[in-house]
XYZ file of C-alpha atoms in Angstrom:
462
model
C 32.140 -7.472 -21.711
C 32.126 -9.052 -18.354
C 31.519 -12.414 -17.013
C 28.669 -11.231 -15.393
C 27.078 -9.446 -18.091
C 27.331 -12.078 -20.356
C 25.989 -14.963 -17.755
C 21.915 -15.458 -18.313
C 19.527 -15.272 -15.637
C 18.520 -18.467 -13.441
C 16.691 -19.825 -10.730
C 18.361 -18.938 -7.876
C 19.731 -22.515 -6.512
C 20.267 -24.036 -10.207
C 23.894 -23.370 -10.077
C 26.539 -25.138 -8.256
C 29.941 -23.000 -9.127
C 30.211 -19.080 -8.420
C 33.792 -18.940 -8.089
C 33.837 -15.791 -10.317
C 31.505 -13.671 -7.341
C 33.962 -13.526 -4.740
C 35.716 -17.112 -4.559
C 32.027 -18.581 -3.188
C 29.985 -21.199 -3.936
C 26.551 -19.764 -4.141
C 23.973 -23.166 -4.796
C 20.767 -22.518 -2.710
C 20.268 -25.726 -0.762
C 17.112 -27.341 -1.833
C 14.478 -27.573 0.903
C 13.004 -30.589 -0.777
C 15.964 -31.919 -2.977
C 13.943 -31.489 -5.911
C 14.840 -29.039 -8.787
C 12.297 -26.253 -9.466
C 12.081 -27.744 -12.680
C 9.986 -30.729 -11.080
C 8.308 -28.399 -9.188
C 4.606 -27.701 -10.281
C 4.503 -24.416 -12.123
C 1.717 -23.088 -9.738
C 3.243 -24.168 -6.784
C 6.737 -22.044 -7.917
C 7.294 -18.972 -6.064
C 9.941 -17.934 -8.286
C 8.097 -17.592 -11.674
C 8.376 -15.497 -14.273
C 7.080 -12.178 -13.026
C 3.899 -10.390 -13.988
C 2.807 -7.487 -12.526
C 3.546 -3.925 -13.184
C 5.694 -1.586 -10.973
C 2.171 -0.364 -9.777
C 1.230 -3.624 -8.546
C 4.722 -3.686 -6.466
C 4.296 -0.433 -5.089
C 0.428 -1.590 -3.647
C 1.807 -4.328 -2.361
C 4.653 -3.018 -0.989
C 1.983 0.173 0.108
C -0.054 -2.576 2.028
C 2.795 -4.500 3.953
C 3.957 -1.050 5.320
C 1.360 1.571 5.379
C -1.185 -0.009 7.680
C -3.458 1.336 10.713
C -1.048 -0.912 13.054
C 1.723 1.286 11.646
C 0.074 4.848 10.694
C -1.828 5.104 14.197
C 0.437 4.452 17.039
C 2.432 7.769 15.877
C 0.726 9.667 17.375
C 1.709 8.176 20.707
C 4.884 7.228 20.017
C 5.526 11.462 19.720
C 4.257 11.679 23.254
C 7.004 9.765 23.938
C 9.896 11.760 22.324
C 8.193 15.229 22.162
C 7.837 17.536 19.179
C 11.652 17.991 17.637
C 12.825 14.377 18.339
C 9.680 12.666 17.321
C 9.475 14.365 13.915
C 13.302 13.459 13.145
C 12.913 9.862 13.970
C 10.246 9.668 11.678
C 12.294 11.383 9.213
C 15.369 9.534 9.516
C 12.969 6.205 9.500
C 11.552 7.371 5.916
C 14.658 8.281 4.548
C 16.539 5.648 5.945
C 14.085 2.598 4.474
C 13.790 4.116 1.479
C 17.623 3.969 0.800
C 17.436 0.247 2.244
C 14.914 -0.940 -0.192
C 16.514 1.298 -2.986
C 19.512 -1.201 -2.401
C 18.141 -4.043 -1.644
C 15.605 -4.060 -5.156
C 19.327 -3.545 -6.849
C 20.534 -6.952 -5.641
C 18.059 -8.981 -6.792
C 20.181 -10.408 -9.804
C 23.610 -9.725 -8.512
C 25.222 -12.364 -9.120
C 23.898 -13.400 -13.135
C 21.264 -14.927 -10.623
C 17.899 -13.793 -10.193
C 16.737 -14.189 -6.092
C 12.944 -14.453 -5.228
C 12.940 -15.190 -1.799
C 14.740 -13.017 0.705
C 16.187 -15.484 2.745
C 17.888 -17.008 -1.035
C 19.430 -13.648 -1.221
C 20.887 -13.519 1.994
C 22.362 -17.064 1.710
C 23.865 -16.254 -1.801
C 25.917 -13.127 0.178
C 26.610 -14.971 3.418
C 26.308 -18.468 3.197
C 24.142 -21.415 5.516
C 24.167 -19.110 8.207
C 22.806 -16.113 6.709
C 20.152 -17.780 5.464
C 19.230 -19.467 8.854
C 19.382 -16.201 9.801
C 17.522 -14.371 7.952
C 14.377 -16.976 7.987
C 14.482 -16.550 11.422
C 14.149 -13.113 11.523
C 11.537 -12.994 8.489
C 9.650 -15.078 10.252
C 9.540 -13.349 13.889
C 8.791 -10.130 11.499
C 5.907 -11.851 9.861
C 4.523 -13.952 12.961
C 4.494 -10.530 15.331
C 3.599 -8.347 12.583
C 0.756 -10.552 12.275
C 0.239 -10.874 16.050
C -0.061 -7.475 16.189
C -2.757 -6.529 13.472
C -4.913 -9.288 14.843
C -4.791 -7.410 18.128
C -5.913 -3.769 15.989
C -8.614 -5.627 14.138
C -9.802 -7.063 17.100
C -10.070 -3.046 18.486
C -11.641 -2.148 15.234
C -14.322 -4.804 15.334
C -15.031 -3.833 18.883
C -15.117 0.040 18.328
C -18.245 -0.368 15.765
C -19.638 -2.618 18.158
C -19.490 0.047 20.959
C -20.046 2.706 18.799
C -23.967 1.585 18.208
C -24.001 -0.621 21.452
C -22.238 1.855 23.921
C -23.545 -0.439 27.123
C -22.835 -3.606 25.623
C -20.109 -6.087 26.835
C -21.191 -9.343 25.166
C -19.250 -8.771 22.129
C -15.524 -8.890 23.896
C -12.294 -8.232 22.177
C -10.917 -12.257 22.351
C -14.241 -12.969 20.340
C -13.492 -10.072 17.786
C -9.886 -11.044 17.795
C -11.383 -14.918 16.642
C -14.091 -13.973 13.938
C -11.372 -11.857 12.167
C -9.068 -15.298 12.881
C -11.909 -17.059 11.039
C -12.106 -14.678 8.605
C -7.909 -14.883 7.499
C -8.168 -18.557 7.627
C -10.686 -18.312 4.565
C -8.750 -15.935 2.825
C -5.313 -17.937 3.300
C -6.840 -20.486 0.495
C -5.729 -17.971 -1.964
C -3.410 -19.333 -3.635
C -0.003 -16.969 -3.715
C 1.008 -13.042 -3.385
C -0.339 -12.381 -7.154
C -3.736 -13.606 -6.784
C -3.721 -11.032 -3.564
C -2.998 -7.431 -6.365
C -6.950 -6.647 -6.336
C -7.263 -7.296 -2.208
C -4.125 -4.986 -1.866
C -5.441 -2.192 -4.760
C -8.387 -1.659 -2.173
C -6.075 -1.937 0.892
C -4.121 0.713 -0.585
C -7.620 3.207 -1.104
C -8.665 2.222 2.735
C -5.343 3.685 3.556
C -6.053 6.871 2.370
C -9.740 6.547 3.801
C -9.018 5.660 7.172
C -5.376 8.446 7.426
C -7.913 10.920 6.037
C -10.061 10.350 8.592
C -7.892 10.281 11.268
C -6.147 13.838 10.316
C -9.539 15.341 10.023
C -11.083 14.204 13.227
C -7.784 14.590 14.844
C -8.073 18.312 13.838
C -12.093 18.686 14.322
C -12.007 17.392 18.037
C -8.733 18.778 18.806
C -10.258 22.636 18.104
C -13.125 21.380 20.282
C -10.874 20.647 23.673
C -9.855 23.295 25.478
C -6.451 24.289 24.352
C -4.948 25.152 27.206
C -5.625 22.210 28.924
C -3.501 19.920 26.070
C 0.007 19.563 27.975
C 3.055 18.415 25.491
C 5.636 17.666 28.429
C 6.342 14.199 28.711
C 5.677 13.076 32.013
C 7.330 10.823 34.667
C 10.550 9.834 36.014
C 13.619 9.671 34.609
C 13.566 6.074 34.066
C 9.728 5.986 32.817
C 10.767 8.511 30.033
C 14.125 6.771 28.927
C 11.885 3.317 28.330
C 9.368 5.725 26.941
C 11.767 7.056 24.512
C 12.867 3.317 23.646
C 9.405 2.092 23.325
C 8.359 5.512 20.872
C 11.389 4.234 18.619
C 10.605 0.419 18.506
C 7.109 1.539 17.610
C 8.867 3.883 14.511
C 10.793 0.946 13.475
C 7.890 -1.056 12.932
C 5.801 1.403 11.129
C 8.485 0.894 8.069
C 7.968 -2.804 8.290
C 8.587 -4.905 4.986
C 10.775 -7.940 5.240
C 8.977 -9.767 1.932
C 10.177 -7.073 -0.619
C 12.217 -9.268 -2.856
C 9.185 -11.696 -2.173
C 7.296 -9.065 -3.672
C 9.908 -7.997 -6.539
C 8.991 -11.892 -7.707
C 6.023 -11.176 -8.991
C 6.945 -8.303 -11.019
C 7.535 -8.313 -14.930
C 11.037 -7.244 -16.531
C 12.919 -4.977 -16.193
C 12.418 -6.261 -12.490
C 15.028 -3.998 -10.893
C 13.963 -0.506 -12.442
C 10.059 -1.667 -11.523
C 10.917 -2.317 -8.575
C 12.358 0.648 -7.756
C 9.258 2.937 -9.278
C 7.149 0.373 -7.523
C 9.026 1.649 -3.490
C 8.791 5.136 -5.004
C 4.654 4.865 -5.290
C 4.876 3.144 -1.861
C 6.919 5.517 -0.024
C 4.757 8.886 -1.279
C 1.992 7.171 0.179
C 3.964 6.335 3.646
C 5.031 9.722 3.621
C 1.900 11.650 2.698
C 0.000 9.476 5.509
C 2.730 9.025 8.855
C 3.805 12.505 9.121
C 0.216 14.313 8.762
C -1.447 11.159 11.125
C 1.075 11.825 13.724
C 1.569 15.535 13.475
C -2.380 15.871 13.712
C -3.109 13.478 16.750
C -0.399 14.660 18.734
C -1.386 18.231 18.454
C -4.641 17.766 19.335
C -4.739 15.158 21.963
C -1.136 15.880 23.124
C -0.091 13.128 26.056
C -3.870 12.266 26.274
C -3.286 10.850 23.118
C -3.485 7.071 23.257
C -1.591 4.051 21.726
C -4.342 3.291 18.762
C -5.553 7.001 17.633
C -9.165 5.968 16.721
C -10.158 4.846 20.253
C -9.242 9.055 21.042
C -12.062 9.499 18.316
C -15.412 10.030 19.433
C -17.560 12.121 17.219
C -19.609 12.437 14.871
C -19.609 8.441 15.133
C -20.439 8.190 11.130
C -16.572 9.082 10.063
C -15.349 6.658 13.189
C -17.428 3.680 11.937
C -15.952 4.291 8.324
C -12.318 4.592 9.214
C -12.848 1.318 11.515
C -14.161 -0.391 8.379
C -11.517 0.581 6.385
C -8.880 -0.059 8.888
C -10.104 -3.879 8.899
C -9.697 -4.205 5.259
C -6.279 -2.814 5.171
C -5.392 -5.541 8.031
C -6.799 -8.006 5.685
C -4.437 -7.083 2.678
C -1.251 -6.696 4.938
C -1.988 -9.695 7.292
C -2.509 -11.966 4.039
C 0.726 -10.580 2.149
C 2.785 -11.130 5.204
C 1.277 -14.734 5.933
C 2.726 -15.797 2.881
C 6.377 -16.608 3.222
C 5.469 -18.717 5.969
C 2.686 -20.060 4.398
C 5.518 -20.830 0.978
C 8.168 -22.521 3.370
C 6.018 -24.953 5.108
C 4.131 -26.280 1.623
C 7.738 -27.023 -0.023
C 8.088 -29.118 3.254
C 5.017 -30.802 3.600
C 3.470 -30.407 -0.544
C 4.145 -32.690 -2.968
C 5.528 -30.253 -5.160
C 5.686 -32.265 -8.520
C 1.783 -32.441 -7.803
C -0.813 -29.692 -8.879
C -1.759 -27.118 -6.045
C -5.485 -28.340 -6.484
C -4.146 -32.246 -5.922
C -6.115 -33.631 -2.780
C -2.679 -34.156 -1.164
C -1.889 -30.741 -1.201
C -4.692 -28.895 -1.066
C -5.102 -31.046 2.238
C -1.724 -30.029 3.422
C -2.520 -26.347 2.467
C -5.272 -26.596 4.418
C -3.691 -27.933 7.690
C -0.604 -25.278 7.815
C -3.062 -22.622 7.215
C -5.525 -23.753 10.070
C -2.249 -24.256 12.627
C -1.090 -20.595 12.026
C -4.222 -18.632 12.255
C -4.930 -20.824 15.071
C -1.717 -19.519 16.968
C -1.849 -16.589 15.941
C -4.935 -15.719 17.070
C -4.848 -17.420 20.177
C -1.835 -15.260 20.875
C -3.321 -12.296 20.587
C -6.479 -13.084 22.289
C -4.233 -14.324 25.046
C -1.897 -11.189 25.799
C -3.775 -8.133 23.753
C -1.362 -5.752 24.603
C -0.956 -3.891 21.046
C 1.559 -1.393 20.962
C 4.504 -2.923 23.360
C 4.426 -5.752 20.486
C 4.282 -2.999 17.851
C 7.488 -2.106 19.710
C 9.093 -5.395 20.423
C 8.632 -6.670 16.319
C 10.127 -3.182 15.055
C 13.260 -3.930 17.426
C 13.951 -7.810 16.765
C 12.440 -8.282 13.394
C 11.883 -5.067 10.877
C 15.022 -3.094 11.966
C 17.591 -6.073 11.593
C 15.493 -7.014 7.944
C 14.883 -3.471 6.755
C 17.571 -1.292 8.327
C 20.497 -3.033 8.503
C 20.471 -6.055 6.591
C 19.931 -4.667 3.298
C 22.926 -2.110 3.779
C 25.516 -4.601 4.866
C 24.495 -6.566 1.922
C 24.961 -4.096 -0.363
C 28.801 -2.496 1.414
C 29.840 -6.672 0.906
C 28.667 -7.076 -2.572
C 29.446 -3.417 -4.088
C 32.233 -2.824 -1.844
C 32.233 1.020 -2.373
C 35.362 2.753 -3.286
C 34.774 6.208 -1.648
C 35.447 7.047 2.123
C 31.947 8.893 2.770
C 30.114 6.360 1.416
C 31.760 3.735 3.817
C 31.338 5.812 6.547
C 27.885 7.162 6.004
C 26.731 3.493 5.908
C 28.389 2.087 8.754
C 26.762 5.009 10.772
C 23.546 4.017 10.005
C 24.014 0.272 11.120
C 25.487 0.944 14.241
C 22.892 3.550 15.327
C 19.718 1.618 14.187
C 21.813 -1.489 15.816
C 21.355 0.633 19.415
C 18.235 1.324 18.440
C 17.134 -1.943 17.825
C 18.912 -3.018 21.671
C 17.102 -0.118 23.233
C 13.627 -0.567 21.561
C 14.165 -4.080 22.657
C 14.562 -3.672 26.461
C 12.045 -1.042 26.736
C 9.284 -3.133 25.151
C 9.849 -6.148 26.848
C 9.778 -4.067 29.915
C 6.601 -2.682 29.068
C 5.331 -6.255 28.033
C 6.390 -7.386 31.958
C 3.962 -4.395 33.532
C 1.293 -4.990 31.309
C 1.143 -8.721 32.281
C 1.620 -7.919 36.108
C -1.513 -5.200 35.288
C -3.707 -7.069 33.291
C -5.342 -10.881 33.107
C -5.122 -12.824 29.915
C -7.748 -12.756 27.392
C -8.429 -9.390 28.836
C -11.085 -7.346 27.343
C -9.282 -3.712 26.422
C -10.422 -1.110 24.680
């Protein structure tokens, strides 16, 4: 029997020698000096796990199937066309999939058990992977964020036009602030577990809201004149090249989940095997929803087809209002689970952590870091509303670095594969989703730049 099967499971950070995994010392610096066994048992992250592999695969169903994902697809096939748009989704699903297949496999791979992602990355790579991968996380979570503000915002003022079609009172910078208002009460929950029942119903309005979509999609495309509904992709040259880049940033993003061993935390033994079940549940409902969404909006708006598919739906208003509702409450459940590793890294700063959650100290500190983010965040994207070039620019610089790549190179380091095919295969996929990641990158910050020189800030769009 090995070393390693024979070593027992810790708190990642609790040991000081790993010589025997790969000549390294391992030990997770301490953001507060403290050990986690002074640490409050409520204010852990990494407790023991309690929640089934169905409650991982809702979660892990909210952070990634939401309307900021699902509904852009539609455009982002304008951008490619038919045959390249439905192979960049496909390589997207299959591609994630794998990732998070490997990266639920690492989360003891060492005799030590990981609940934070950035832990994991440090235990493989040392100071500067985890520098690295907090900074990413966090860009990930902050514009993921940014960017469902922006499509709750559109929501909220969608059923406000919908039964007040002449009204302009109600702008989108005040819808963007009472659903601010709103996430700053619901960030007093206390951690991801107490979120399972918000994300059960997040998971149904995903299924209400793509269901809605398809059939409208299908019900007003039969009502346009076909022959008017033009699939060419239009423009110059250059405007379809940053098009192209834009359409895959947007792809990236729509398989956005940089919290999943976050996630795999709260989940009972065995933790690895649940895990795994828990991305299987999670991607059937990714696939059953982005392929039919996008399939059915491009074919029946074509290039007409615009960035958020429910502004292209108009009647009969009664299916509209319901799939706005249910797109908010899906925002809710993703915005909250990915709010939470930021929310976890500033309270062991700024927490006394041998205190209890509910200590005045700390539930005052809770209370400030919660009121500074939604505050930025929603200022932000009040300020510059511009949805889908950030849907873009967060699937280039956060979600494919944290769920394309980083998860593979992890697992080539630590498993160090003995076969030629598996090496190569691999090492294809990081350097083309590394391009892809460059390209996305240019073409939405390009976008970003003529959407700024177009528009004013705190600009009312639809």
């Amino acid at each position: 029997m090995t070393e390693s099967s024979t070593r027992p499971l810790t708190r990642a950070g609790n040991h000081a020698d790993d010589s025997a995994y790969g000549g390294q010392k391992f030990d997770v610096e301490k953001i507060n000096k403290v050990s986690d066994d002074d640490i409050a048992p409520e204010l852990q992250l990494n407790r023991k796990g309690v929640g089934s592999w169905f409650s991982a695969g809702y979660h892990m169903g909210t952070t990634i199937a939401v309307p900021a994902a699902i509904l852009p697809l539609p455009y982002a096939f304008s951008q490619l066309s038919w045959g390249p748009a439905i192979i960049a989704l496909l390589c997207g699903t299959c591609t994630t999939y794998y990732s998070s297949w490997l990266l639920a496999g690492l989360f003891n791979w060492n005799g030590q058990t990981y609940y934070r992602y950035r832990d994991l990355v440090k235990s493989i790579f040392g100071r500067r992977g985890f520098y690295a991968a907090t900074f990413f996380q966090q860009i990930a979570s902050l514009g993921n964020n940014l960017a469902i503000a922006i499509v709750a915002g559109q929501s909220m003022k969608a059923l406000y036009l919908t039964y007040n079609p002449d009204g302009d009172s109600f702008k989108l910078p005040y819808c963007i602030i009472v659903f601010g208002f709103f996430q700053f009460i619901m960030s007093q929950l206390p951690d991801l577990h107490s979120l399972r029942f918000i994300n059960a119903l997040s998971n149904i309005c995903t299924l209400v809201f793509s269901t809605i979509a398809i059939g409208m999609s299908i019900h007003n495309g039969h009502q346009l004149d076909r022959t008017t509904i033009n699939y060419e992709v239009p423009g110059s040259l250059t405007t379809k090249i940053m098009g192209v880049f834009l359409a895959l940033g947007s792809i990236a993003f729509a398989f956005g989940d940089t919290i999943l061993p976050e996630i795999q935390a709260t989940v009972k033994e065995p933790a690895i095997l649940n895990m795994r079940k828990g991305i299987t549940m999670a991607y059937c409902l990714i696939s059953s929803t982005y392929f039919t969404v996008a399939i059915s909006g491009y074919w029946a708006f074509g290039q007409t087809v615009l960035p958020y598919l429910l502004n292209n739906l108009t009647t009969p208003t009664w299916p509209v209002t319901i799939a706005n509702i249910a797109a908010i409450i899906q925002i809710t459940g993703c915005y909250q689970v990915y709010c939470r590793p930021t929310y976890e890294y500033f309270e062991m700063k700024f927490c006394d952590v041998r205190q209890s959650r509910l200590s005045k100290r700390n539930l005052f500190a809770r209370f400030c870091i919660t009121l500074v983010y939604n505050v930025i965040i929603t200022f932000l994207a009040a300020l510059i509303p511009f949805f889908g070039d950030f849907v873009a620019l967060v699937g280039a610089i956060g979600f494919i670095p944290m769920d394309f790549l980083l998860p593979i190179i992890m697992w080539l380091k630590v498993r160090r594969p003995h076969r030629w095919w598996a090496w190569t295969a691999n090492i294809t996929i990081i350097v083309f989703y590394s391009i892809v990641a460059v390209c996305a990158c240019v073409g939405a910050i390009r976008q970003i730049h003529i959407d700024v020189g177009t528009y004013k800030v705190f600009a009312d769009l639809a």
